[in-house]
mmCIF file of C-alpha atoms in Angstrom:
data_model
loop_
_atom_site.group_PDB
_atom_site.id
_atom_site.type_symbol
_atom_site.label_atom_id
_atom_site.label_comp_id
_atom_site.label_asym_id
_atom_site.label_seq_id
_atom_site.Cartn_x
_atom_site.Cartn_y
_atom_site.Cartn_z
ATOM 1 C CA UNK A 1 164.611 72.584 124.166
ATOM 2 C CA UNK A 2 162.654 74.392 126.433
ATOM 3 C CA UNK A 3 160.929 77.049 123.749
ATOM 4 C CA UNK A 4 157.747 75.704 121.175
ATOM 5 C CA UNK A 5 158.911 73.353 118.501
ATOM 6 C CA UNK A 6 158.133 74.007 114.914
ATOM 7 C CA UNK A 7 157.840 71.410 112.461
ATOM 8 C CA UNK A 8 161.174 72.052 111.270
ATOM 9 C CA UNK A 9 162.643 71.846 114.569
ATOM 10 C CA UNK A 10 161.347 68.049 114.823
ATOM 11 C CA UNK A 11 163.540 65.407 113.892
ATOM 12 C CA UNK A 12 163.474 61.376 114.019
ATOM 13 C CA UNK A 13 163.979 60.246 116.696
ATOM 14 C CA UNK A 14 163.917 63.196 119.263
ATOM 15 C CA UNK A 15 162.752 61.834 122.605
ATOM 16 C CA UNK A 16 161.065 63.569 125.285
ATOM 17 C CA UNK A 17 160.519 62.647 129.116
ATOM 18 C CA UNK A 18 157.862 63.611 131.030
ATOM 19 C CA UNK A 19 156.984 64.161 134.992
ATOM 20 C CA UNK A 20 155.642 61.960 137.038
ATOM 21 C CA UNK A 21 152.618 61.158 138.677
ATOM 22 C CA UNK A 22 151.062 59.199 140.997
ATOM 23 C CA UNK A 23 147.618 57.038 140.193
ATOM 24 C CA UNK A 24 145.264 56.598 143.327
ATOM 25 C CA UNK A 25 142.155 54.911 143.983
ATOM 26 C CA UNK A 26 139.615 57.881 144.685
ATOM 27 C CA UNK A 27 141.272 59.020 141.063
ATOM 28 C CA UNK A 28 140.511 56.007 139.609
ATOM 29 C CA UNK A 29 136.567 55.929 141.035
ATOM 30 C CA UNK A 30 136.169 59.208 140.306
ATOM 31 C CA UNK A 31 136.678 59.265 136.708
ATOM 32 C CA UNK A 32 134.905 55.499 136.505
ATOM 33 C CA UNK A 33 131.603 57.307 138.295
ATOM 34 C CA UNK A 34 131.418 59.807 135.224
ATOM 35 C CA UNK A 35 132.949 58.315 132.391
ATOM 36 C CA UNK A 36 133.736 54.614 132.587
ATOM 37 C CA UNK A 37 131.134 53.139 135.873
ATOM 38 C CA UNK A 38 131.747 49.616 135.770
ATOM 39 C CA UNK A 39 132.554 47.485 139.128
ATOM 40 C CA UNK A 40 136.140 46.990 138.032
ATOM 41 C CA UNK A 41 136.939 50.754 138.010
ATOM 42 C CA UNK A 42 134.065 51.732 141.035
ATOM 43 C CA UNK A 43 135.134 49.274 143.916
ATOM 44 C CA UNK A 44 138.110 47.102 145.105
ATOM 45 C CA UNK A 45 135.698 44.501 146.666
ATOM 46 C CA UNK A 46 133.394 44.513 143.101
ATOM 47 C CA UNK A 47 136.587 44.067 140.937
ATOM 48 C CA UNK A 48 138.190 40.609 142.958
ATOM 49 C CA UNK A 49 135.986 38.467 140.844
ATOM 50 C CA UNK A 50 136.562 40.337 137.719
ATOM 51 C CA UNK A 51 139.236 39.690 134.730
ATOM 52 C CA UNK A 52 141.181 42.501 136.393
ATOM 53 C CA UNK A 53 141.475 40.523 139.888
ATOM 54 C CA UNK A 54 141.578 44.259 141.870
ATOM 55 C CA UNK A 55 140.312 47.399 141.286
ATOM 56 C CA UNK A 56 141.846 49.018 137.685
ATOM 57 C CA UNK A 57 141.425 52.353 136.187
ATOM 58 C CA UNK A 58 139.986 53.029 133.091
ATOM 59 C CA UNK A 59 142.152 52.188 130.110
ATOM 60 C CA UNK A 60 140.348 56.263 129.137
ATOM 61 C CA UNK A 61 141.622 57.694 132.482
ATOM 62 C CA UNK A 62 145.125 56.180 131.700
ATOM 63 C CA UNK A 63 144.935 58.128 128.347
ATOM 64 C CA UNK A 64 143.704 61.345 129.623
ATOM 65 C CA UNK A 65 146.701 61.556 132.275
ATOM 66 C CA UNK A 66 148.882 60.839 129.731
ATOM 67 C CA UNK A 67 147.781 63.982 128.001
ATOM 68 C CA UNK A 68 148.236 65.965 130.683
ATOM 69 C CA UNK A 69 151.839 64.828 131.063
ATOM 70 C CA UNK A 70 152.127 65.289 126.877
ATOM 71 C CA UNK A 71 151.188 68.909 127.409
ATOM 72 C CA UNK A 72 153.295 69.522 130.586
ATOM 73 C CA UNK A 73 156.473 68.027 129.057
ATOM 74 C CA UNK A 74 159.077 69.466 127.367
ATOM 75 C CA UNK A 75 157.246 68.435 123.830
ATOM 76 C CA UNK A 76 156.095 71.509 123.038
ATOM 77 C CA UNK A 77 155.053 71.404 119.301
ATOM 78 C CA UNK A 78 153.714 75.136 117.634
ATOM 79 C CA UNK A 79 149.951 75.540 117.867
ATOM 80 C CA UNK A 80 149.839 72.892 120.804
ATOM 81 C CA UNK A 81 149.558 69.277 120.856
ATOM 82 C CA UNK A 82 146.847 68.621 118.061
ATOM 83 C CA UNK A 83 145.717 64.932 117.419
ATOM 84 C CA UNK A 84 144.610 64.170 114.120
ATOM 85 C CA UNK A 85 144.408 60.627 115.268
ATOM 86 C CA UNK A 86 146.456 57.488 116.265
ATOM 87 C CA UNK A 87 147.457 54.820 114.442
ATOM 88 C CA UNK A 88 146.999 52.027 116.458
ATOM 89 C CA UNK A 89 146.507 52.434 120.872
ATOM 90 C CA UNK A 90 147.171 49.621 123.604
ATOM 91 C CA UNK A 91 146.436 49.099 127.254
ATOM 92 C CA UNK A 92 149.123 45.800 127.722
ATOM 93 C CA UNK A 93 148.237 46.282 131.855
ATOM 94 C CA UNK A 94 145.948 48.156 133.790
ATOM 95 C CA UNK A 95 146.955 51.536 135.665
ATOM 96 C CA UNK A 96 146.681 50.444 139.254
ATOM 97 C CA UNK A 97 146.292 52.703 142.354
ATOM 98 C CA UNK A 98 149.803 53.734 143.408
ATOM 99 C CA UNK A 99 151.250 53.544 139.926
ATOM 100 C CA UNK A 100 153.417 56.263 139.112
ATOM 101 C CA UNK A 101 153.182 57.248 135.733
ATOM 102 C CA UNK A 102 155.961 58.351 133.288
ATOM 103 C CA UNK A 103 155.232 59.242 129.692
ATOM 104 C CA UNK A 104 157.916 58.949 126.809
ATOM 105 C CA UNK A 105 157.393 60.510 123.268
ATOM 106 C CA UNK A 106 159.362 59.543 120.217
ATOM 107 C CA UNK A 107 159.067 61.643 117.000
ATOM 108 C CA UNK A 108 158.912 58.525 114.529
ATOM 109 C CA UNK A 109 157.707 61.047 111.184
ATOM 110 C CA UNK A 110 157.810 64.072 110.183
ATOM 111 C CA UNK A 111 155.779 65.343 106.908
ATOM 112 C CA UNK A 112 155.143 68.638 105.741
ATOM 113 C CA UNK A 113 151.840 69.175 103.865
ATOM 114 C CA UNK A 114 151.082 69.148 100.536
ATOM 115 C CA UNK A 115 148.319 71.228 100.776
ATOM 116 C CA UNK A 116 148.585 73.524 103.653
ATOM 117 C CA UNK A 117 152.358 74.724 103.341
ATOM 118 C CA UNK A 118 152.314 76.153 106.910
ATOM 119 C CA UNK A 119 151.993 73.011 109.096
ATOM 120 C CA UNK A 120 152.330 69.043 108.576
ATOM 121 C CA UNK A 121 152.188 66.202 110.719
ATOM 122 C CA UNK A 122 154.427 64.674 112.780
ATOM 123 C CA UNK A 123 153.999 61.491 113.670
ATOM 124 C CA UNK A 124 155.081 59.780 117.417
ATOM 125 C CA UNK A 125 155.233 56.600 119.612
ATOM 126 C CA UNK A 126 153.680 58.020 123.311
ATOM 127 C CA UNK A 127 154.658 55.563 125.940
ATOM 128 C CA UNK A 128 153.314 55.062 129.372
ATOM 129 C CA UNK A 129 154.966 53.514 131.868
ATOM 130 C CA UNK A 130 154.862 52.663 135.681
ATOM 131 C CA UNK A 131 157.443 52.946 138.451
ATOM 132 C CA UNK A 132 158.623 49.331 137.230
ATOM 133 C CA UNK A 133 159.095 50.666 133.903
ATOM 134 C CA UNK A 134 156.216 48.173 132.841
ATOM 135 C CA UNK A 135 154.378 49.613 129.914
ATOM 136 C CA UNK A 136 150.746 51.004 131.157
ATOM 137 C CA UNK A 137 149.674 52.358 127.212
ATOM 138 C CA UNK A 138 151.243 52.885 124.128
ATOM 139 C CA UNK A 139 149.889 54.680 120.912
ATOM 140 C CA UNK A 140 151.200 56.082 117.866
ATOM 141 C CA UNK A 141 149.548 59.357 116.363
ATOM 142 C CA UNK A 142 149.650 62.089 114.047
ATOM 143 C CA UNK A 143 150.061 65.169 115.141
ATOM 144 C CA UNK A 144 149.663 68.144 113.527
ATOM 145 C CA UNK A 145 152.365 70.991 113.462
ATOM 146 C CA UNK A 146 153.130 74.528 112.422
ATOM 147 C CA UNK A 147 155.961 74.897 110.351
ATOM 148 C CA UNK A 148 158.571 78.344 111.047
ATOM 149 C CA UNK A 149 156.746 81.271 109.581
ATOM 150 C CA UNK A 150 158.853 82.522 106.862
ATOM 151 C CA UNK B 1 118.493 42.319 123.338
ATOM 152 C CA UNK B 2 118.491 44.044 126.925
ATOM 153 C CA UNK B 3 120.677 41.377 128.815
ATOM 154 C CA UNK B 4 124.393 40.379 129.010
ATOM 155 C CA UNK B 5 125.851 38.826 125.484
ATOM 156 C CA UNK B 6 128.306 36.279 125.606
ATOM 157 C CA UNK B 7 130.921 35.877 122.938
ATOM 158 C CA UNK B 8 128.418 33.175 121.425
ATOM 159 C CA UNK B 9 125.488 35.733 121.500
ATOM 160 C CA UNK B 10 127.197 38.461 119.565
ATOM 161 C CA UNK B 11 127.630 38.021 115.445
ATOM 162 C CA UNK B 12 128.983 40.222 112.891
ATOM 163 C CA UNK B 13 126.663 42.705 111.065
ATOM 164 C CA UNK B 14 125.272 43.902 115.270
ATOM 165 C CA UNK B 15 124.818 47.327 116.096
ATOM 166 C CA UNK B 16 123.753 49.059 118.784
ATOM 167 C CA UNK B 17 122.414 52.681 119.404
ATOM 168 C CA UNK B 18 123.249 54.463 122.897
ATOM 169 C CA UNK B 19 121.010 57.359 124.195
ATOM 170 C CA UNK B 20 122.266 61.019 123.789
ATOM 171 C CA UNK B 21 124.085 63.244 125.642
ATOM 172 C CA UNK B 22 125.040 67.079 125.145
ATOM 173 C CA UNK B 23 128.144 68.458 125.523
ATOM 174 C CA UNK B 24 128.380 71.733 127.028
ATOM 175 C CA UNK B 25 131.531 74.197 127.669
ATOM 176 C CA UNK B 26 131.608 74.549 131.167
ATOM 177 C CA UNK B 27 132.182 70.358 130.731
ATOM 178 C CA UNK B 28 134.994 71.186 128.108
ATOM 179 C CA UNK B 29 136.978 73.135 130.398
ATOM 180 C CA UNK B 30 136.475 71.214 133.451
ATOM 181 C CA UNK B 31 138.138 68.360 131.749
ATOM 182 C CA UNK B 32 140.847 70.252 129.473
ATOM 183 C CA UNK B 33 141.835 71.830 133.117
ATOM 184 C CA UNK B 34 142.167 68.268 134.841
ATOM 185 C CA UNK B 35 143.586 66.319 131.789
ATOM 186 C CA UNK B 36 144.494 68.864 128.605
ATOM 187 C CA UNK B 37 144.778 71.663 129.729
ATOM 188 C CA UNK B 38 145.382 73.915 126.533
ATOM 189 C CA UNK B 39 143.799 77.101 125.186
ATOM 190 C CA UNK B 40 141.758 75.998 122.474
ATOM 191 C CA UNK B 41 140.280 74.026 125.401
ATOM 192 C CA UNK B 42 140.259 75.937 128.045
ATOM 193 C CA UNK B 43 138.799 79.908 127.055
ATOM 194 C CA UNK B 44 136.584 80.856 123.910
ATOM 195 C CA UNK B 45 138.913 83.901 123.315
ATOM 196 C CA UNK B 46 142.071 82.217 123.316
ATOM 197 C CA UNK B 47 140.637 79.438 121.407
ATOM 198 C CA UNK B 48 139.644 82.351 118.317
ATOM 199 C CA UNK B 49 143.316 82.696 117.027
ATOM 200 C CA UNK B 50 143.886 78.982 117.224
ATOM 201 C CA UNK B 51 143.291 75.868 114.484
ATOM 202 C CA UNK B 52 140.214 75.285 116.117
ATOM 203 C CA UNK B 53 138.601 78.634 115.397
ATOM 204 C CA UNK B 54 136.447 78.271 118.721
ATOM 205 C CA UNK B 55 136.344 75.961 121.886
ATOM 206 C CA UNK B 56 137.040 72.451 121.457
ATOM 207 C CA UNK B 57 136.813 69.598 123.385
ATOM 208 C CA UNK B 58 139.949 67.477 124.131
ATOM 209 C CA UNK B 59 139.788 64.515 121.888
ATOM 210 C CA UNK B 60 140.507 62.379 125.090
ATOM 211 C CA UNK B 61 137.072 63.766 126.248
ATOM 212 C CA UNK B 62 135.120 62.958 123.443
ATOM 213 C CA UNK B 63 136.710 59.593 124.062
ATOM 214 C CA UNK B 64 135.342 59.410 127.641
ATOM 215 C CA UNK B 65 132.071 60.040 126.774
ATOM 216 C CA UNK B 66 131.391 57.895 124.423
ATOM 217 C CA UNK B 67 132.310 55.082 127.018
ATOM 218 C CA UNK B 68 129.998 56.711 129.247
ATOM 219 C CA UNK B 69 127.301 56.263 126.571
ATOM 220 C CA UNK B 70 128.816 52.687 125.552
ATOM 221 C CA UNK B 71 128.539 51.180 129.003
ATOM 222 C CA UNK B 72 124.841 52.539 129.385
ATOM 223 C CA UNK B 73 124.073 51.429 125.777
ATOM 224 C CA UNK B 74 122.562 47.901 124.870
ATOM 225 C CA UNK B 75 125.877 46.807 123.925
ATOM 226 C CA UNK B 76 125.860 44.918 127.652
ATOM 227 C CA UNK B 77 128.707 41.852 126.839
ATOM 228 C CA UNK B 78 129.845 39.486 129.339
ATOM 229 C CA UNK B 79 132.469 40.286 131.749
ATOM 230 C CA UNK B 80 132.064 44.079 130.993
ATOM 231 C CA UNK B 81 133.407 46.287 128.559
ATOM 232 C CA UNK B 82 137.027 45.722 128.556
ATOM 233 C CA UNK B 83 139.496 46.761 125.653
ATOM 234 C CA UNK B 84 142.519 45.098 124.636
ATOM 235 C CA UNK B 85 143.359 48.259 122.290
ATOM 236 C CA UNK B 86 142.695 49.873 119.387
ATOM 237 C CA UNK B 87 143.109 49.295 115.926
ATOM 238 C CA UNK B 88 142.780 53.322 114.992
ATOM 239 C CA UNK B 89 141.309 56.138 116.448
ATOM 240 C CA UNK B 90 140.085 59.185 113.871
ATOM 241 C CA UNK B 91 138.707 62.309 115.515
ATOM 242 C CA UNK B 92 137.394 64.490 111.988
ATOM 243 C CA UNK B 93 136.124 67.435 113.513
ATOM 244 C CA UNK B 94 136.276 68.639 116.952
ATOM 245 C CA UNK B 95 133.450 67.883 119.948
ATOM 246 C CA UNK B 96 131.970 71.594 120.636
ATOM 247 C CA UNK B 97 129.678 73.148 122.991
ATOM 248 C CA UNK B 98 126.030 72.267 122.257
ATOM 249 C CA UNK B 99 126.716 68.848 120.467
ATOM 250 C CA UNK B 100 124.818 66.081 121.112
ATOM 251 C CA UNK B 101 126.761 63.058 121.342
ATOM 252 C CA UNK B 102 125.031 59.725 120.200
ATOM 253 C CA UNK B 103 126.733 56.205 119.620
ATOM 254 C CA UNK B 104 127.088 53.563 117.488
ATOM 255 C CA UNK B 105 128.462 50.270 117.564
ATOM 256 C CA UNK B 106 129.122 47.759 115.079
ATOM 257 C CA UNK B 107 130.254 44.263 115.371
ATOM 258 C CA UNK B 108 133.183 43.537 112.748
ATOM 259 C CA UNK B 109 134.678 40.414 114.090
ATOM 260 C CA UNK B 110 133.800 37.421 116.985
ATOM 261 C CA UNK B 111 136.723 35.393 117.452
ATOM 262 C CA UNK B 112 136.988 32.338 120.244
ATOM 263 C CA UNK B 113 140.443 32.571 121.428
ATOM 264 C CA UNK B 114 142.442 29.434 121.191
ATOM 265 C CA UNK B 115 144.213 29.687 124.252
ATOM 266 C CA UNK B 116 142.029 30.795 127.158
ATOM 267 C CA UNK B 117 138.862 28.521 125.959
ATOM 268 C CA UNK B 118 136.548 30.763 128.207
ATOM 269 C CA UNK B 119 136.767 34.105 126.362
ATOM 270 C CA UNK B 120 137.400 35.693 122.883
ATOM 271 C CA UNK B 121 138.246 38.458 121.087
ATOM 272 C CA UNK B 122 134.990 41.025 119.643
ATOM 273 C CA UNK B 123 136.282 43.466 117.199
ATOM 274 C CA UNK B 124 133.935 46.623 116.921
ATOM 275 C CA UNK B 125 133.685 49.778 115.449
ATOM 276 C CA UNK B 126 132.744 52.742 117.396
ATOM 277 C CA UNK B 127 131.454 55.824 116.006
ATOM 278 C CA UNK B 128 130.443 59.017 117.566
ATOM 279 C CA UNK B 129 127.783 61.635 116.022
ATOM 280 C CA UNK B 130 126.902 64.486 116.524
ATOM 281 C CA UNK B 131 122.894 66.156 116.094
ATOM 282 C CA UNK B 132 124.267 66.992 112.599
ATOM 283 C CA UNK B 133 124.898 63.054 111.679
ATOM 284 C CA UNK B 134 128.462 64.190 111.786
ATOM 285 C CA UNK B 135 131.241 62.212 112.775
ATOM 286 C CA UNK B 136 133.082 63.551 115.710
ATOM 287 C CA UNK B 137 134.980 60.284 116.515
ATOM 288 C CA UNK B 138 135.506 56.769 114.919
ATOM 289 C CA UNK B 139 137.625 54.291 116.324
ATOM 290 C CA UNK B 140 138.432 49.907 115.618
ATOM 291 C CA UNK B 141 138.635 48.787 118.843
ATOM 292 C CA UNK B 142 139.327 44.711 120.314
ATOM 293 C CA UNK B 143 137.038 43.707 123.539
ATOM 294 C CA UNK B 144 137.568 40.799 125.420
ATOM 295 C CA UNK B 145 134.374 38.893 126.255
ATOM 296 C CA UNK B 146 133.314 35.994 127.846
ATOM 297 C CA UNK B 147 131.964 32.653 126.714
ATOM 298 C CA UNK B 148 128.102 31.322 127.556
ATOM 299 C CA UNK B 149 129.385 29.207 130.169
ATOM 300 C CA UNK B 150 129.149 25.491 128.946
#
């Protein structure tokens, strides 16, 4: 499935991998210092005595990567990858430099709209794991699709 | 209220402001390049033709900023800003260029954990405005924060 994805292309279950990619420390203090500065995500030394016990990155920086592995996957819903929102979102560990991350996307619904006969939302489980295949995030959204022109 | 609250500091019914901050579109395409990188993100031409009608910010960036403004806010608890996840996550209308981004957060829910004594579970809502009093982002979201130490 290499081409876009309509709506009606989407069924239950469908799966999709992802690349992978590798977490490192200046990443992680780099997106702390302008989005997320606090001493657990700034400095190895500042996060020893924190609940983190080492330096973590933002639970926001693991989300944002993830999106850039969503859009460079072979998930490639019509009109892009449009959030309407998520359902529920968790950060079980924190991303640690070295992690390599993985993302996995299940298509767990798929509606088509009442209202707006050419799209509907899909919904879908987007997991993120490491190289130990421990789970880094996890979040379910609603996405929403194009349906085939007719 | 400018210092660190403790669990036993914080009651439902709280809210705190955060000071503004305006989003602009060389910032929107500097992220969607790094973390999303798709066209109604990325180019005011490409973004015409899409569901967006116009440039939009990634919904993940929107997301990053208002922790930026949350961790510079007055909303200072102990041990940091740290979530445990989030209960829902609604972005209503996209973050555009020239928005001015302003925070507020509510206390729903303190709750002392019963098995680690020394922390507990704060349960907020987060909402993002724009200069317009509308909402760009809303999200339920579970902190972990530390006790007054007894």
């Amino acid at each position: 499935m290499a081409s876009e994805q309509y709506l009606d292309d989407l069924t239950v279950g469908l799966r999709f991998g992802s690349r992978r990619l590798v977490m490192d420390s200046s990443a992680i203090k780099r997106f702390a210092a302008e989005f997320d500065p606090q001493p657990f995500h700034l400095d190895e030394q500042a996060a020893q005595g924190t609940l983190f016990r080492g330096l973590a990155a933002s639970g926001w920086h693991t989300a944002a990567l993830t999106m850039r592995l969503l859009v460079e996957s072979e998930f490639r819903p019509a009109g892009g990858i449009v959030g309407a929102g998520l359902e529920e979102l968790q950060w079980p560990r924190p991303t640690r430099s070295g992690d390599e991350l993985y993302v996995e996307t299940e298509v767990l619904e798929v509606r088509p709209s009442k209202s707006r006969p050419a799209q509907g939302i899909v919904k879908v489980r987007v997991t993120t794991f490491n190289q130990m295949q421990e789970v880094l995030q996890m979040y379910v959204g609603n996405l929403v699709v194009q349906r085939r022109p007719s």
